[in-house]
Amino acid sequence: MKKTNPDLSVRIGLLRLQNPVLTASGTFGYGQEYAGLVDLNRLGGIIVKGLSLNPRPGNMPPRTVETPCGLLNAIGLQNVGVENFIADKLPFLRKLSVPVIVNILGQDIKEYRKLAERLSNVEGIAALEVNISCPNVKKGGVVFGTDYKAAARVTRAVRAAVRLPIIIKLSPNVTDIVSIARAVEEAGADAVSLINTLTGMAIDVEARRPKLHNVTGGLSGPAIKPVALRMVWQVAGAVNIPVIGCGGIMTAADALEFLLAGASAVQVGTANFVNPRATMEIISGIEEYLARHDLKDIKSLVGSLIL
Amino acid sequence: MEQGTATVLENRLAAPGVYRLRIEAPALAGAAGPGQFLMLRIGQTLDPLLRRPFSIHAVHGSRTVDILYRVVGKGTNILTTLRSGEGLDIVGPLGCGFSWREESPSLLVAGGMGIAPLFFLAQIIAKNGVGDKTSALIGARNKTELLCVEELKAMGLQVQVTTEDGSAGKRGLVTGLLTNRVAALRPVIYSCGPYPMLHAVASLAMQYGLSCQVSLESFMACGLGACLGCVAEMKNGDLVRVCKEGPVFDAYEVAWK
């Protein structure tokens, strides 16, 4: 009997992905940076570097420090701004056959709304990911992600501005992530993604100075995976919208942990730096796992953790 | 730019604390230009996590590439344990290297490990038959840390050395030798070394109105232009990626501090 390949496709609300592997915002540039190393059309989707209304220069260097099994960064959302993105970056992305998800960030709710409105009818954008969780900027970012009322307000503003699916990216730097997830679900989010980086710090003991110019930064990589997995599991059990898992996913086994915990899709971030082909290997590994367990469909795996 | 597996041919001590890693990497050897770098995956575990950037030190024939590295931490310590025949995951060649102009006399100015990328440039210059019209100033803390001097001489370059402790060549910093050279030769300067040295070289070049290219060092997470972690500040206020727009910059564009 001929064996059919397992079906890796997933739905995030109205958004259909050929497989559950997305690139995390800020770790994949605008796609083109990886074009020589990765078959971009094999990805589940690309989430581009976070965009603000106007170009942002970002923080002063040093911006990154490696810590055991982790990466601390304080880039400060350097980006080309929405107009340059549409003019210079989107034409390349439009040629791809995978969904392009644009991550957006505002300094206040008005900016989130303006950004969403500007992107609402632009060709070649499949969804918006709303960043309310960047720990490295003073205005915006995590300010909205740590208060459930503010998170809901941002969600409602973006919801009212676009028909595109909206994914709210949540911060782990909170006491109760479930209440924030529930608030954005109620406010009209199509999905939530979690987690963004955990606020951290590193010190040069000889110089007695912080290693990052910004003093604190966001920790990513394998070091944060257990925290991310726990939060995904908690949120997936508490909301009815899809959850996208993110945090330290390096291998297919890591991605499968998130799917079992209840994530419908995953984002691969820091792994792209370590192994540019990580996403490709993760997709193949998930496929191989499904075949080995005789599962026809990835949906049967999502949230199937046995307690 | 490619990601592939290179084979270690040799990993040998070149000076105290400095190793020369020779790898077989045909795709890299064929495509690399002087001043470019590669990202090397160290070990198979998650600590150290990130790749490490290394200048391409030399290319021999169509298959062999050298990397010169100083042991400074966990990653480079692990690197010293590599043995001949082992595989290495590399991504490269990356970045914008030196743009060498044959019409002008060249002056290579290296401080310490700064010789790493400049040696490859010297190879290109020698290959073009103008090694004997090219000068190199090499500075180090002491005699044992002077690198590649004999090889550069063998390639025909006029080499002068300085050491901070006076154990070889002139005592002092490499910039001390520079003043006489620039006034007489009016060369194009290609430089790599510690930041304060590059700053001094750049200042002198600007004082005499000479072209000067400097190779900057930075922490890099991806090396591909995606993470925006390695930026350097330019005079126009832009923060540009050392891995993509650099690592070699026009000295006049850098915001020296």
JSON list of C-alpha atoms in Angstrom, two decimals, chain A residues 10-180:
[
{"chain": "A", "resi": 10, "resn": "VAL", "atom": "CA", "xyz": [-2.58, 24.07, 10.19]},
{"chain": "A", "resi": 11, "resn": "ARG", "atom": "CA", "xyz": [-5.09, 26.86, 10.60]},
{"chain": "A", "resi": 12, "resn": "ILE", "atom": "CA", "xyz": [-4.54, 29.95, 12.69]},
{"chain": "A", "resi": 13, "resn": "GLY", "atom": "CA", "xyz": [-8.03, 31.38, 12.56]},
{"chain": "A", "resi": 14, "resn": "LEU", "atom": "CA", "xyz": [-8.58, 32.21, 8.91]},
{"chain": "A", "resi": 15, "resn": "LEU", "atom": "CA", "xyz": [-4.90, 31.88, 8.14]},
{"chain": "A", "resi": 16, "resn": "ARG", "atom": "CA", "xyz": [-3.82, 28.62, 6.53]},
{"chain": "A", "resi": 17, "resn": "LEU", "atom": "CA", "xyz": [-0.19, 27.49, 6.84]},
{"chain": "A", "resi": 18, "resn": "GLN", "atom": "CA", "xyz": [1.32, 24.59, 4.87]},
{"chain": "A", "resi": 19, "resn": "ASN", "atom": "CA", "xyz": [3.17, 23.58, 8.02]},
{"chain": "A", "resi": 20, "resn": "PRO", "atom": "CA", "xyz": [3.36, 24.92, 11.58]},
{"chain": "A", "resi": 21, "resn": "VAL", "atom": "CA", "xyz": [6.89, 26.34, 11.40]},
{"chain": "A", "resi": 22, "resn": "LEU", "atom": "CA", "xyz": [7.18, 30.13, 11.35]},
{"chain": "A", "resi": 23, "resn": "THR", "atom": "CA", "xyz": [10.21, 32.36, 11.72]},
{"chain": "A", "resi": 24, "resn": "ALA", "atom": "CA", "xyz": [10.11, 34.53, 14.82]},
{"chain": "A", "resi": 25, "resn": "SER", "atom": "CA", "xyz": [10.12, 38.27, 14.33]},
{"chain": "A", "resi": 26, "resn": "GLY", "atom": "CA", "xyz": [13.53, 39.88, 14.68]},
{"chain": "A", "resi": 27, "resn": "THR", "atom": "CA", "xyz": [15.44, 36.71, 13.94]},
{"chain": "A", "resi": 28, "resn": "PHE", "atom": "CA", "xyz": [14.91, 36.46, 10.21]},
{"chain": "A", "resi": 29, "resn": "GLY", "atom": "CA", "xyz": [15.27, 40.03, 8.98]},
{"chain": "A", "resi": 30, "resn": "TYR", "atom": "CA", "xyz": [12.91, 40.63, 6.10]},
{"chain": "A", "resi": 31, "resn": "GLY", "atom": "CA", "xyz": [13.41, 37.14, 4.66]},
{"chain": "A", "resi": 32, "resn": "GLN", "atom": "CA", "xyz": [15.96, 38.06, 2.03]},
{"chain": "A", "resi": 33, "resn": "GLU", "atom": "CA", "xyz": [18.85, 37.75, 4.51]},
{"chain": "A", "resi": 34, "resn": "TYR", "atom": "CA", "xyz": [18.31, 33.98, 4.55]},
{"chain": "A", "resi": 35, "resn": "ALA", "atom": "CA", "xyz": [17.39, 33.46, 0.91]},
{"chain": "A", "resi": 36, "resn": "GLY", "atom": "CA", "xyz": [20.74, 31.90, 0.03]},
{"chain": "A", "resi": 37, "resn": "LEU", "atom": "CA", "xyz": [20.62, 29.38, 2.86]},
{"chain": "A", "resi": 38, "resn": "VAL", "atom": "CA", "xyz": [16.95, 28.48, 3.33]},
{"chain": "A", "resi": 39, "resn": "ASP", "atom": "CA", "xyz": [14.23, 27.37, 0.92]},
{"chain": "A", "resi": 40, "resn": "LEU", "atom": "CA", "xyz": [11.89, 30.16, 1.98]},
{"chain": "A", "resi": 41, "resn": "ASN", "atom": "CA", "xyz": [8.94, 28.61, 0.14]},
{"chain": "A", "resi": 42, "resn": "ARG", "atom": "CA", "xyz": [9.12, 25.58, 2.42]},
{"chain": "A", "resi": 43, "resn": "LEU", "atom": "CA", "xyz": [8.42, 27.60, 5.54]},
{"chain": "A", "resi": 44, "resn": "GLY", "atom": "CA", "xyz": [5.03, 27.67, 7.20]},
{"chain": "A", "resi": 45, "resn": "GLY", "atom": "CA", "xyz": [5.29, 31.43, 7.14]},
{"chain": "A", "resi": 46, "resn": "ILE", "atom": "CA", "xyz": [7.62, 34.34, 7.67]},
{"chain": "A", "resi": 47, "resn": "ILE", "atom": "CA", "xyz": [7.16, 36.85, 10.48]},
{"chain": "A", "resi": 48, "resn": "VAL", "atom": "CA", "xyz": [9.24, 39.87, 9.60]},
{"chain": "A", "resi": 49, "resn": "LYS", "atom": "CA", "xyz": [11.23, 42.18, 11.86]},
{"chain": "A", "resi": 50, "resn": "GLY", "atom": "CA", "xyz": [8.94, 44.39, 13.92]},
{"chain": "A", "resi": 51, "resn": "LEU", "atom": "CA", "xyz": [7.83, 47.56, 12.16]},
{"chain": "A", "resi": 52, "resn": "SER", "atom": "CA", "xyz": [7.07, 50.95, 13.59]},
{"chain": "A", "resi": 53, "resn": "LEU", "atom": "CA", "xyz": [5.37, 53.87, 11.88]},
{"chain": "A", "resi": 54, "resn": "ASN", "atom": "CA", "xyz": [8.65, 55.72, 11.43]},
{"chain": "A", "resi": 55, "resn": "PRO", "atom": "CA", "xyz": [12.14, 54.21, 11.03]},
{"chain": "A", "resi": 56, "resn": "ARG", "atom": "CA", "xyz": [13.83, 53.52, 14.37]},
{"chain": "A", "resi": 57, "resn": "PRO", "atom": "CA", "xyz": [17.61, 53.64, 14.89]},
{"chain": "A", "resi": 58, "resn": "GLY", "atom": "CA", "xyz": [17.52, 51.20, 17.82]},
{"chain": "A", "resi": 59, "resn": "ASN", "atom": "CA", "xyz": [19.75, 51.16, 20.88]},
{"chain": "A", "resi": 60, "resn": "MET", "atom": "CA", "xyz": [23.48, 51.87, 21.01]},
{"chain": "A", "resi": 61, "resn": "PRO", "atom": "CA", "xyz": [25.88, 48.89, 20.96]},
{"chain": "A", "resi": 62, "resn": "PRO", "atom": "CA", "xyz": [26.79, 46.55, 22.55]},
{"chain": "A", "resi": 63, "resn": "ARG", "atom": "CA", "xyz": [23.39, 45.07, 21.81]},
{"chain": "A", "resi": 64, "resn": "THR", "atom": "CA", "xyz": [23.94, 41.35, 22.26]},
{"chain": "A", "resi": 65, "resn": "VAL", "atom": "CA", "xyz": [25.62, 39.10, 24.80]},
{"chain": "A", "resi": 66, "resn": "GLU", "atom": "CA", "xyz": [25.76, 35.34, 24.84]},
{"chain": "A", "resi": 67, "resn": "THR", "atom": "CA", "xyz": [24.86, 33.64, 28.12]},
{"chain": "A", "resi": 68, "resn": "PRO", "atom": "CA", "xyz": [24.86, 29.91, 28.87]},
{"chain": "A", "resi": 69, "resn": "CYS", "atom": "CA", "xyz": [22.45, 28.36, 26.33]},
{"chain": "A", "resi": 70, "resn": "GLY", "atom": "CA", "xyz": [21.00, 31.78, 25.68]},
{"chain": "A", "resi": 71, "resn": "LEU", "atom": "CA", "xyz": [21.24, 35.13, 23.96]},
{"chain": "A", "resi": 72, "resn": "LEU", "atom": "CA", "xyz": [20.56, 38.46, 25.61]},
{"chain": "A", "resi": 73, "resn": "ASN", "atom": "CA", "xyz": [19.67, 41.24, 23.22]},
{"chain": "A", "resi": 74, "resn": "ALA", "atom": "CA", "xyz": [18.77, 44.88, 23.44]},
{"chain": "A", "resi": 75, "resn": "ILE", "atom": "CA", "xyz": [18.42, 45.81, 19.78]},
{"chain": "A", "resi": 76, "resn": "GLY", "atom": "CA", "xyz": [15.71, 48.34, 20.57]},
{"chain": "A", "resi": 77, "resn": "LEU", "atom": "CA", "xyz": [13.49, 47.58, 17.58]},
{"chain": "A", "resi": 78, "resn": "GLN", "atom": "CA", "xyz": [15.73, 49.07, 14.92]},
{"chain": "A", "resi": 79, "resn": "ASN", "atom": "CA", "xyz": [13.68, 48.92, 11.74]},
{"chain": "A", "resi": 80, "resn": "VAL", "atom": "CA", "xyz": [13.12, 50.63, 8.41]},
{"chain": "A", "resi": 81, "resn": "GLY", "atom": "CA", "xyz": [9.63, 51.92, 9.20]},
{"chain": "A", "resi": 82, "resn": "VAL", "atom": "CA", "xyz": [6.39, 50.95, 7.52]},
{"chain": "A", "resi": 83, "resn": "GLU", "atom": "CA", "xyz": [6.75, 52.98, 4.30]},
{"chain": "A", "resi": 84, "resn": "ASN", "atom": "CA", "xyz": [10.26, 51.72, 3.53]},
{"chain": "A", "resi": 85, "resn": "PHE", "atom": "CA", "xyz": [9.10, 48.21, 4.31]},
{"chain": "A", "resi": 86, "resn": "ILE", "atom": "CA", "xyz": [6.29, 48.45, 1.78]},
{"chain": "A", "resi": 87, "resn": "ALA", "atom": "CA", "xyz": [8.53, 50.05, -0.85]},
{"chain": "A", "resi": 88, "resn": "ASP", "atom": "CA", "xyz": [11.79, 48.11, -0.39]},
{"chain": "A", "resi": 89, "resn": "LYS", "atom": "CA", "xyz": [11.19, 44.85, 1.47]},
{"chain": "A", "resi": 90, "resn": "LEU", "atom": "CA", "xyz": [7.71, 43.71, 0.52]},
{"chain": "A", "resi": 91, "resn": "PRO", "atom": "CA", "xyz": [8.32, 43.29, -3.25]},
{"chain": "A", "resi": 92, "resn": "PHE", "atom": "CA", "xyz": [10.79, 40.46, -2.51]},
{"chain": "A", "resi": 93, "resn": "LEU", "atom": "CA", "xyz": [8.45, 38.85, 0.02]},
{"chain": "A", "resi": 94, "resn": "ARG", "atom": "CA", "xyz": [5.51, 39.02, -2.39]},
{"chain": "A", "resi": 95, "resn": "LYS", "atom": "CA", "xyz": [7.32, 36.70, -4.80]},
{"chain": "A", "resi": 96, "resn": "LEU", "atom": "CA", "xyz": [7.26, 33.94, -2.20]},
{"chain": "A", "resi": 97, "resn": "SER", "atom": "CA", "xyz": [4.43, 31.45, -1.94]},
{"chain": "A", "resi": 98, "resn": "VAL", "atom": "CA", "xyz": [4.25, 31.49, 1.86]},
{"chain": "A", "resi": 99, "resn": "PRO", "atom": "CA", "xyz": [2.25, 33.79, 4.12]},
{"chain": "A", "resi": 100, "resn": "VAL", "atom": "CA", "xyz": [4.06, 36.92, 5.25]},
{"chain": "A", "resi": 101, "resn": "ILE", "atom": "CA", "xyz": [3.09, 38.06, 8.72]},
{"chain": "A", "resi": 102, "resn": "VAL", "atom": "CA", "xyz": [4.03, 41.61, 9.66]},
{"chain": "A", "resi": 103, "resn": "ASN", "atom": "CA", "xyz": [4.96, 42.31, 13.27]},
{"chain": "A", "resi": 104, "resn": "ILE", "atom": "CA", "xyz": [3.94, 45.82, 14.34]},
{"chain": "A", "resi": 105, "resn": "LEU", "atom": "CA", "xyz": [4.83, 48.04, 17.26]},
{"chain": "A", "resi": 106, "resn": "GLY", "atom": "CA", "xyz": [3.56, 51.44, 18.34]},
{"chain": "A", "resi": 107, "resn": "GLN", "atom": "CA", "xyz": [4.48, 53.93, 21.03]},
{"chain": "A", "resi": 108, "resn": "ASP", "atom": "CA", "xyz": [0.83, 54.45, 21.83]},
{"chain": "A", "resi": 109, "resn": "ILE", "atom": "CA", "xyz": [-2.51, 53.01, 20.79]},
{"chain": "A", "resi": 110, "resn": "LYS", "atom": "CA", "xyz": [-2.92, 55.63, 18.07]},
{"chain": "A", "resi": 111, "resn": "GLU", "atom": "CA", "xyz": [0.29, 54.38, 16.43]},
{"chain": "A", "resi": 112, "resn": "TYR", "atom": "CA", "xyz": [-0.79, 50.76, 16.56]},
{"chain": "A", "resi": 113, "resn": "ARG", "atom": "CA", "xyz": [-4.03, 51.75, 14.88]},
{"chain": "A", "resi": 114, "resn": "LYS", "atom": "CA", "xyz": [-2.28, 53.86, 12.23]},
{"chain": "A", "resi": 115, "resn": "LEU", "atom": "CA", "xyz": [0.12, 51.05, 11.42]},
{"chain": "A", "resi": 116, "resn": "ALA", "atom": "CA", "xyz": [-2.69, 48.55, 11.14]},
{"chain": "A", "resi": 117, "resn": "GLU", "atom": "CA", "xyz": [-4.69, 50.89, 8.91]},
{"chain": "A", "resi": 118, "resn": "ARG", "atom": "CA", "xyz": [-1.68, 51.50, 6.67]},
{"chain": "A", "resi": 119, "resn": "LEU", "atom": "CA", "xyz": [-1.09, 47.77, 6.26]},
{"chain": "A", "resi": 120, "resn": "SER", "atom": "CA", "xyz": [-4.73, 46.75, 6.00]},
{"chain": "A", "resi": 121, "resn": "ASN", "atom": "CA", "xyz": [-5.05, 46.81, 2.22]},
{"chain": "A", "resi": 122, "resn": "VAL", "atom": "CA", "xyz": [-1.45, 46.29, 1.19]},
{"chain": "A", "resi": 123, "resn": "GLU", "atom": "CA", "xyz": [-1.02, 43.35, -1.15]},
{"chain": "A", "resi": 124, "resn": "GLY", "atom": "CA", "xyz": [1.10, 40.47, 0.08]},
{"chain": "A", "resi": 125, "resn": "ILE", "atom": "CA", "xyz": [0.43, 40.59, 3.82]},
{"chain": "A", "resi": 126, "resn": "ALA", "atom": "CA", "xyz": [-1.33, 37.58, 5.29]},
{"chain": "A", "resi": 127, "resn": "ALA", "atom": "CA", "xyz": [-1.65, 38.64, 8.92]},
{"chain": "A", "resi": 128, "resn": "LEU", "atom": "CA", "xyz": [-0.40, 41.03, 11.57]},
{"chain": "A", "resi": 129, "resn": "GLU", "atom": "CA", "xyz": [1.44, 40.07, 14.71]},
{"chain": "A", "resi": 130, "resn": "VAL", "atom": "CA", "xyz": [1.00, 42.78, 17.29]},
{"chain": "A", "resi": 131, "resn": "ASN", "atom": "CA", "xyz": [4.08, 43.20, 19.47]},
{"chain": "A", "resi": 132, "resn": "ILE", "atom": "CA", "xyz": [3.03, 44.29, 22.93]},
{"chain": "A", "resi": 133, "resn": "SER", "atom": "CA", "xyz": [5.98, 42.61, 24.58]},
{"chain": "A", "resi": 134, "resn": "CYS", "atom": "CA", "xyz": [9.35, 44.03, 23.57]},
{"chain": "A", "resi": 135, "resn": "PRO", "atom": "CA", "xyz": [11.32, 44.57, 26.78]},
{"chain": "A", "resi": 136, "resn": "ASN", "atom": "CA", "xyz": [13.96, 46.82, 25.20]},
{"chain": "A", "resi": 137, "resn": "VAL", "atom": "CA", "xyz": [12.17, 50.06, 24.50]},
{"chain": "A", "resi": 138, "resn": "LYS", "atom": "CA", "xyz": [10.92, 52.66, 26.93]},
{"chain": "A", "resi": 139, "resn": "LYS", "atom": "CA", "xyz": [7.73, 53.60, 25.14]},
{"chain": "A", "resi": 140, "resn": "GLY", "atom": "CA", "xyz": [5.28, 51.04, 23.85]},
{"chain": "A", "resi": 141, "resn": "GLY", "atom": "CA", "xyz": [6.30, 47.42, 23.76]},
{"chain": "A", "resi": 142, "resn": "VAL", "atom": "CA", "xyz": [5.99, 45.71, 27.07]},
{"chain": "A", "resi": 143, "resn": "VAL", "atom": "CA", "xyz": [4.07, 48.62, 28.62]},
{"chain": "A", "resi": 144, "resn": "PHE", "atom": "CA", "xyz": [1.01, 47.31, 26.79]},
{"chain": "A", "resi": 145, "resn": "GLY", "atom": "CA", "xyz": [1.81, 43.68, 27.34]},
{"chain": "A", "resi": 146, "resn": "THR", "atom": "CA", "xyz": [1.95, 43.70, 31.12]},
{"chain": "A", "resi": 147, "resn": "ASP", "atom": "CA", "xyz": [-1.46, 45.15, 31.82]},
{"chain": "A", "resi": 148, "resn": "TYR", "atom": "CA", "xyz": [-4.50, 43.22, 30.69]},
{"chain": "A", "resi": 149, "resn": "LYS", "atom": "CA", "xyz": [-6.62, 46.32, 30.19]},
{"chain": "A", "resi": 150, "resn": "ALA", "atom": "CA", "xyz": [-3.98, 48.01, 28.02]},
{"chain": "A", "resi": 151, "resn": "ALA", "atom": "CA", "xyz": [-3.44, 44.77, 26.08]},
{"chain": "A", "resi": 152, "resn": "ALA", "atom": "CA", "xyz": [-7.15, 44.57, 25.36]},
{"chain": "A", "resi": 153, "resn": "ARG", "atom": "CA", "xyz": [-7.26, 48.22, 24.27]},
{"chain": "A", "resi": 154, "resn": "VAL", "atom": "CA", "xyz": [-4.45, 47.71, 21.75]},
{"chain": "A", "resi": 155, "resn": "THR", "atom": "CA", "xyz": [-6.13, 44.58, 20.45]},
{"chain": "A", "resi": 156, "resn": "ARG", "atom": "CA", "xyz": [-9.45, 46.34, 20.00]},
{"chain": "A", "resi": 157, "resn": "ALA", "atom": "CA", "xyz": [-7.81, 49.25, 18.18]},
{"chain": "A", "resi": 158, "resn": "VAL", "atom": "CA", "xyz": [-6.00, 46.95, 15.73]},
{"chain": "A", "resi": 159, "resn": "ARG", "atom": "CA", "xyz": [-9.09, 44.76, 15.36]},
{"chain": "A", "resi": 160, "resn": "ALA", "atom": "CA", "xyz": [-11.17, 47.77, 14.36]},
{"chain": "A", "resi": 161, "resn": "ALA", "atom": "CA", "xyz": [-8.56, 48.86, 11.81]},
{"chain": "A", "resi": 162, "resn": "VAL", "atom": "CA", "xyz": [-8.03, 45.66, 9.80]},
{"chain": "A", "resi": 163, "resn": "ARG", "atom": "CA", "xyz": [-9.76, 42.61, 8.44]},
{"chain": "A", "resi": 164, "resn": "LEU", "atom": "CA", "xyz": [-6.46, 40.71, 8.46]},
{"chain": "A", "resi": 165, "resn": "PRO", "atom": "CA", "xyz": [-6.02, 37.99, 11.08]},
{"chain": "A", "resi": 166, "resn": "ILE", "atom": "CA", "xyz": [-4.31, 39.46, 14.14]},
{"chain": "A", "resi": 167, "resn": "ILE", "atom": "CA", "xyz": [-1.97, 37.62, 16.43]},
{"chain": "A", "resi": 168, "resn": "ILE", "atom": "CA", "xyz": [-1.04, 39.24, 19.74]},
{"chain": "A", "resi": 169, "resn": "LYS", "atom": "CA", "xyz": [2.50, 38.48, 20.91]},
{"chain": "A", "resi": 170, "resn": "LEU", "atom": "CA", "xyz": [2.55, 38.14, 24.67]},
{"chain": "A", "resi": 171, "resn": "SER", "atom": "CA", "xyz": [5.24, 38.93, 27.20]},
{"chain": "A", "resi": 172, "resn": "PRO", "atom": "CA", "xyz": [6.46, 36.40, 29.76]},
{"chain": "A", "resi": 173, "resn": "ASN", "atom": "CA", "xyz": [7.47, 39.25, 32.06]},
{"chain": "A", "resi": 174, "resn": "VAL", "atom": "CA", "xyz": [4.14, 39.17, 33.89]},
{"chain": "A", "resi": 175, "resn": "THR", "atom": "CA", "xyz": [2.68, 37.50, 36.95]},
{"chain": "A", "resi": 176, "resn": "ASP", "atom": "CA", "xyz": [-0.30, 35.97, 35.18]},
{"chain": "A", "resi": 177, "resn": "ILE", "atom": "CA", "xyz": [0.00, 35.47, 31.44]},
{"chain": "A", "resi": 178, "resn": "VAL", "atom": "CA", "xyz": [-3.35, 33.66, 31.29]},
{"chain": "A", "resi": 179, "resn": "SER", "atom": "CA", "xyz": [-5.32, 36.76, 32.25]},
{"chain": "A", "resi": 180, "resn": "ILE", "atom": "CA", "xyz": [-3.62, 38.76, 29.49]}
]
